[in-house]
Amino acid sequence: MTIRHITATLVSLLIASETFAWGQVGHDTTCSIAENHLTKKAKKQISKVLDGQSIVYWANWLDNASHQPEYEYTKTWHYKNIEAGQQIEDVPPFPTGDIITVLQDMYEKLKSHSLPKEEEALTLKMFVHLMGDLHQPMHMGHNSDVGGNKWNVKVFNESTNLHHAWDEELVEFGHRWTYTEWTNQLDRKSKKEIEAIVAGDLFSWGKETWEYSKQIYEATPIDYKISYDYIADWTPLVEQQFLKGGLRLARLLNEIYK
């Protein structure tokens, strides 16, 4: 491999890391929790659409695919940046699509059962990933700092940015669990609690995530040093968002494949 190829690879990895959400563990956990709550009919139909593979198998696929020329059109679908001082209701849909409008469109298309099988499979793979993104607070972050990607912080003594800290470090330092361990520890709510969590719609869930984003910015000034106290304070929100993302994904998939 030449120096030029090595450099190109490193640049590609750097660019890709700017839009990852929850990292692999977070997306796998979201889809794993969702699988626990699918109806038998939904499981059967989803398995048929995905040729026997599970939604966990495809949980992270779109993060990498969005950086391939074939799927470059999906880059803006992972987020809806809302500037400080703006209200989410006042931010128009992105011309190229944003996470809320794209999820709404995908839901309606999947529910119509009118898509060709290949297109249905592609839409489903994207849908399960973006439902995870919808619950990552920095995907509703400021436009001016690219959802926290230009909001420099330190995690202990390592320089990073706010977006990456919420994708990776808070998850890793909060609990050093596999996605199955995250699932087993979080997915313990009663039927009544689950009903409250899954109430609402895609817009209200996105708005809720945006509200958390505002709180995170306030608690994390630029150049803030994240350490044990911060991780302890915010790990419950990470746990909550993994669980909400999974339970809400299951609700929508059960509606689609009822």
Short mmCIF file of C-alpha atoms in Angstrom, two decimals:
data_model
loop_
_atom_site.label_atom_id
_atom_site.label_comp_id
_atom_site.label_asym_id
_atom_site.label_seq_id
_atom_site.Cartn_x
_atom_site.Cartn_y
_atom_site.Cartn_z
CA MET A 1 0.00 0.00 0.00
CA THR A 2 1.40 3.41 -0.99
CA ILE A 3 1.59 6.49 1.25
CA ARG A 4 -1.16 8.03 -0.84
CA HIS A 5 -3.45 5.04 -0.25
CA ILE A 6 -2.71 5.05 3.48
CA THR A 7 -3.48 8.77 3.69
CA ALA A 8 -6.73 8.34 1.77
CA THR A 9 -7.78 5.53 4.07
CA LEU A 10 -7.08 7.57 7.20
CA VAL A 11 -9.00 10.55 5.83
CA SER A 12 -11.97 8.32 5.00
CA LEU A 13 -11.99 6.89 8.50
CA LEU A 14 -11.82 10.37 10.02
CA ILE A 15 -14.73 11.60 7.92
CA ALA A 16 -16.76 8.49 8.71
CA SER A 17 -16.24 8.92 12.44
CA GLU A 18 -17.85 12.34 12.34
CA THR A 19 -21.32 10.92 11.69
CA PHE A 20 -21.29 7.68 13.67
CA ALA A 21 -24.01 7.51 16.30
CA TRP A 22 -23.81 5.42 19.44
CA GLY A 23 -21.04 3.39 17.82
CA GLN A 24 -21.63 -0.25 17.02
CA VAL A 25 -22.65 -1.26 20.54
CA GLY A 26 -25.40 1.36 20.71
CA HIS A 27 -27.01 0.47 17.42
CA ASP A 28 -26.75 -3.25 18.10
CA THR A 29 -28.36 -2.73 21.51
CA THR A 30 -31.22 -0.69 20.06
CA CYS A 31 -32.01 -3.37 17.49
CA SER A 32 -31.52 -6.19 19.99
CA ILE A 33 -34.05 -4.64 22.37
CA ALA A 34 -36.44 -4.14 19.46
CA GLU A 35 -36.17 -7.81 18.53
CA ASN A 36 -37.25 -8.78 22.04
CA HIS A 37 -40.57 -7.00 21.47
CA LEU A 38 -41.46 -7.97 17.92
CA THR A 39 -44.60 -9.99 17.34
CA LYS A 40 -44.22 -13.45 15.81
CA LYS A 41 -45.70 -12.18 12.57
CA ALA A 42 -43.34 -9.19 12.43
CA LYS A 43 -40.31 -11.40 13.11
CA LYS A 44 -41.37 -13.76 10.33
CA GLN A 45 -41.96 -10.99 7.81
CA ILE A 46 -38.73 -9.16 8.66
CA SER A 47 -36.73 -12.37 8.36
CA LYS A 48 -38.29 -12.93 4.94
CA VAL A 49 -37.46 -9.40 3.77
CA LEU A 50 -33.86 -9.66 5.05
CA ASP A 51 -33.29 -13.18 3.69
CA GLY A 52 -33.06 -14.74 7.13
CA GLN A 53 -30.82 -12.08 8.68
CA SER A 54 -31.80 -10.10 11.76
CA ILE A 55 -32.12 -6.35 12.20
CA VAL A 56 -29.10 -6.52 14.55
CA TYR A 57 -27.03 -7.76 11.62
CA TRP A 58 -27.87 -4.56 9.73
CA ALA A 59 -27.91 -2.17 12.71
CA ASN A 60 -24.68 -0.35 11.78
CA TRP A 61 -24.64 -0.83 8.04
CA LEU A 62 -25.81 2.66 7.06
CA ASP A 63 -22.98 4.46 8.86
CA ASN A 64 -20.48 2.91 6.48
CA ALA A 65 -22.76 2.89 3.45
CA SER A 66 -23.38 6.65 3.68
CA HIS A 67 -19.71 7.19 2.80
CA GLN A 68 -19.90 5.07 -0.33
CA PRO A 69 -20.71 6.83 -3.63
CA GLU A 70 -23.79 4.65 -4.15
CA TYR A 71 -25.39 5.85 -0.92
CA GLU A 72 -23.87 9.33 -0.57
CA TYR A 73 -27.36 10.79 -0.89
CA THR A 74 -28.13 9.53 2.63
CA LYS A 75 -25.49 11.60 4.45
CA THR A 76 -27.90 14.21 5.80
CA TRP A 77 -30.45 11.59 6.79
CA HIS A 78 -28.66 10.81 10.08
CA TYR A 79 -29.47 14.10 11.83
CA LYS A 80 -31.44 17.32 12.04
CA ASN A 81 -29.18 20.13 13.22
CA ILE A 82 -30.99 22.86 15.15
CA GLU A 83 -29.11 26.03 15.98
CA ALA A 84 -29.02 27.41 19.50
CA GLY A 85 -32.00 29.74 19.95
CA GLN A 86 -34.06 28.00 17.26
CA GLN A 87 -37.17 25.98 17.92
CA ILE A 88 -37.40 22.58 16.27
CA GLU A 89 -40.83 23.45 14.87
CA ASP A 90 -39.30 26.41 13.01
CA VAL A 91 -36.54 24.45 11.25
CA PRO A 92 -37.74 23.43 7.77
CA PRO A 93 -37.03 19.97 6.39
CA PHE A 94 -33.59 19.62 4.80
CA PRO A 95 -33.77 19.71 0.98
CA THR A 96 -31.72 16.50 0.92
CA GLY A 97 -33.70 14.90 3.75
CA ASP A 98 -33.26 14.92 7.52
CA ILE A 99 -33.72 12.21 10.12
CA ILE A 100 -37.31 13.04 11.05
CA THR A 101 -38.74 13.55 7.57
CA VAL A 102 -36.85 10.55 6.15
CA LEU A 103 -38.03 8.23 8.92
CA GLN A 104 -41.61 9.41 8.44
CA ASP A 105 -41.36 8.74 4.71
CA MET A 106 -39.76 5.32 5.21
CA TYR A 107 -42.42 4.31 7.73
CA GLU A 108 -45.23 5.14 5.31
CA LYS A 109 -43.53 3.34 2.42
CA LEU A 110 -42.85 0.21 4.46
CA LYS A 111 -46.37 0.21 5.87
CA SER A 112 -47.85 0.45 2.37
CA HIS A 113 -46.28 -2.92 1.43
CA SER A 114 -45.97 -1.64 -2.12
CA LEU A 115 -42.17 -1.64 -2.41
CA PRO A 116 -40.34 -4.20 -4.52
CA LYS A 117 -38.55 -6.70 -2.27
CA GLU A 118 -35.06 -5.30 -2.89
CA GLU A 119 -36.19 -1.74 -2.17
CA GLU A 120 -38.11 -2.87 0.91
CA ALA A 121 -35.00 -4.59 2.28
CA LEU A 122 -32.87 -1.50 1.67
CA THR A 123 -35.44 0.78 3.30
CA LEU A 124 -35.74 -1.51 6.32
CA LYS A 125 -31.95 -1.64 6.80
CA MET A 126 -31.82 2.14 6.79
CA PHE A 127 -34.89 2.52 8.99
CA VAL A 128 -33.57 0.41 11.87
CA HIS A 129 -30.29 2.35 11.91
CA LEU A 130 -31.88 5.79 11.77
CA MET A 131 -34.18 4.96 14.67
CA GLY A 132 -31.02 4.62 16.73
CA ASP A 133 -29.70 7.92 15.44
CA LEU A 134 -32.98 9.62 16.35
CA HIS A 135 -32.24 8.93 20.01
CA GLN A 136 -28.61 10.11 20.06
CA PRO A 137 -28.83 13.69 21.41
CA MET A 138 -25.99 15.10 19.34
CA HIS A 139 -27.86 14.19 16.16
CA MET A 140 -30.12 17.07 17.14
CA GLY A 141 -27.14 19.30 17.89
CA HIS A 142 -26.23 22.75 16.58
CA ASN A 143 -25.71 23.39 12.89
CA SER A 144 -22.79 25.76 13.58
CA ASP A 145 -20.71 23.05 15.28
CA VAL A 146 -21.96 20.18 13.10
CA GLY A 147 -23.82 18.45 15.90
CA GLY A 148 -20.94 18.74 18.35
CA ASN A 149 -18.25 17.59 15.91
CA LYS A 150 -16.54 20.99 16.20
CA TRP A 151 -17.25 21.35 19.94
CA ASN A 152 -13.87 20.37 21.40
CA VAL A 153 -13.75 18.57 24.74
CA LYS A 154 -11.46 16.18 26.56
CA VAL A 155 -12.36 12.78 27.92
CA PHE A 156 -9.95 12.47 30.81
CA ASN A 157 -6.78 13.68 29.04
CA GLU A 158 -7.66 12.69 25.49
CA SER A 159 -8.80 15.41 23.07
CA THR A 160 -11.99 14.66 21.18
CA ASN A 161 -15.29 16.38 20.39
CA LEU A 162 -18.69 16.35 22.04
CA HIS A 163 -20.33 14.27 19.34
CA HIS A 164 -17.69 11.55 19.47
CA ALA A 165 -17.73 11.55 23.26
CA TRP A 166 -21.44 10.74 23.20
CA ASP A 167 -21.03 8.17 20.43
CA GLU A 168 -18.23 6.22 22.00
CA GLU A 169 -16.63 7.26 25.29
CA LEU A 170 -19.78 7.66 27.39
CA VAL A 171 -20.98 4.27 26.20
CA GLU A 172 -17.62 2.59 26.80
CA PHE A 173 -16.87 4.14 30.19
CA GLY A 174 -20.47 3.93 31.39
CA HIS A 175 -20.53 0.14 31.12
CA ARG A 176 -17.98 -2.12 29.46
CA TRP A 177 -20.72 -4.42 28.22
CA THR A 178 -21.44 -6.23 24.98
CA TYR A 179 -24.68 -5.34 23.27
CA THR A 180 -26.29 -8.48 24.67
CA GLU A 181 -25.34 -7.40 28.20
CA TRP A 182 -26.73 -3.91 27.56
CA THR A 183 -29.94 -5.53 26.32
CA ASN A 184 -30.26 -7.88 29.27
CA GLN A 185 -29.70 -5.12 31.82
CA LEU A 186 -31.91 -2.44 30.25
CA ASP A 187 -34.86 -4.35 28.85
CA ARG A 188 -36.70 -4.90 32.15
CA LYS A 189 -39.64 -2.51 32.04
CA SER A 190 -43.22 -3.45 32.88
CA LYS A 191 -45.94 -3.48 30.24
CA LYS A 192 -47.35 -0.22 31.61
CA GLU A 193 -43.92 1.46 31.54
CA ILE A 194 -43.35 0.31 27.98
CA GLU A 195 -46.71 1.72 26.88
CA ALA A 196 -45.69 5.13 28.23
CA ILE A 197 -42.28 4.99 26.50
CA VAL A 198 -43.66 4.10 23.06
CA ALA A 199 -46.43 6.71 23.11
CA GLY A 200 -46.01 9.57 20.64
CA ASP A 201 -44.64 9.74 17.13
CA LEU A 202 -41.40 10.32 15.25
CA PHE A 203 -41.58 14.10 15.57
CA SER A 204 -42.28 14.07 19.31
CA TRP A 205 -39.43 11.59 19.84
CA GLY A 206 -37.07 13.79 17.84
CA LYS A 207 -38.16 16.82 19.83
CA GLU A 208 -37.51 14.96 23.07
CA THR A 209 -33.97 14.12 21.87
CA TRP A 210 -33.43 17.77 20.95
CA GLU A 211 -34.38 18.81 24.48
CA TYR A 212 -31.72 16.47 25.85
CA SER A 213 -29.22 17.94 23.39
CA LYS A 214 -29.78 21.42 24.82
CA GLN A 215 -29.14 20.15 28.33
CA ILE A 216 -25.91 18.47 27.22
CA TYR A 217 -24.57 21.65 25.61
CA GLU A 218 -25.31 23.59 28.79
CA ALA A 219 -23.51 21.02 30.93
CA THR A 220 -20.50 20.69 28.60
CA PRO A 221 -18.77 23.98 27.72
CA ILE A 222 -16.14 24.02 24.99
CA ASP A 223 -12.85 22.49 26.22
CA TYR A 224 -14.67 20.84 29.12
CA LYS A 225 -12.84 17.90 30.68
CA ILE A 226 -15.16 14.92 30.91
CA SER A 227 -14.29 12.62 33.80
CA TYR A 228 -15.92 10.20 36.23
CA ASP A 229 -18.53 12.61 37.62
CA TYR A 230 -19.79 13.58 34.16
CA ILE A 231 -19.95 9.95 33.04
CA ALA A 232 -21.86 8.97 36.18
CA ASP A 233 -24.30 11.86 35.69
CA TRP A 234 -25.06 11.13 32.04
CA THR A 235 -24.85 7.34 31.74
CA PRO A 236 -28.53 7.02 32.81
CA LEU A 237 -29.51 9.10 29.77
CA VAL A 238 -27.46 6.84 27.48
CA GLU A 239 -29.23 3.83 29.00
CA GLN A 240 -32.61 5.50 28.63
CA GLN A 241 -32.06 6.40 24.98
CA PHE A 242 -30.89 2.91 24.03
CA LEU A 243 -34.02 1.49 25.62
CA LYS A 244 -36.40 4.06 24.15
CA GLY A 245 -34.91 3.62 20.69
CA GLY A 246 -35.35 -0.14 20.85
CA LEU A 247 -38.88 -0.16 22.24
CA ARG A 248 -40.07 2.50 19.82
CA LEU A 249 -38.46 0.73 16.88
CA ALA A 250 -40.32 -2.43 17.86
CA ARG A 251 -43.62 -0.55 18.02
CA LEU A 252 -43.20 0.83 14.53
CA LEU A 253 -42.05 -2.48 13.04
CA ASN A 254 -45.02 -4.24 14.61
CA GLU A 255 -47.32 -1.64 13.06
CA ILE A 256 -45.64 -2.06 9.67
CA TYR A 257 -45.75 -5.85 9.68
CA LYS A 258 -48.98 -6.44 11.59
#
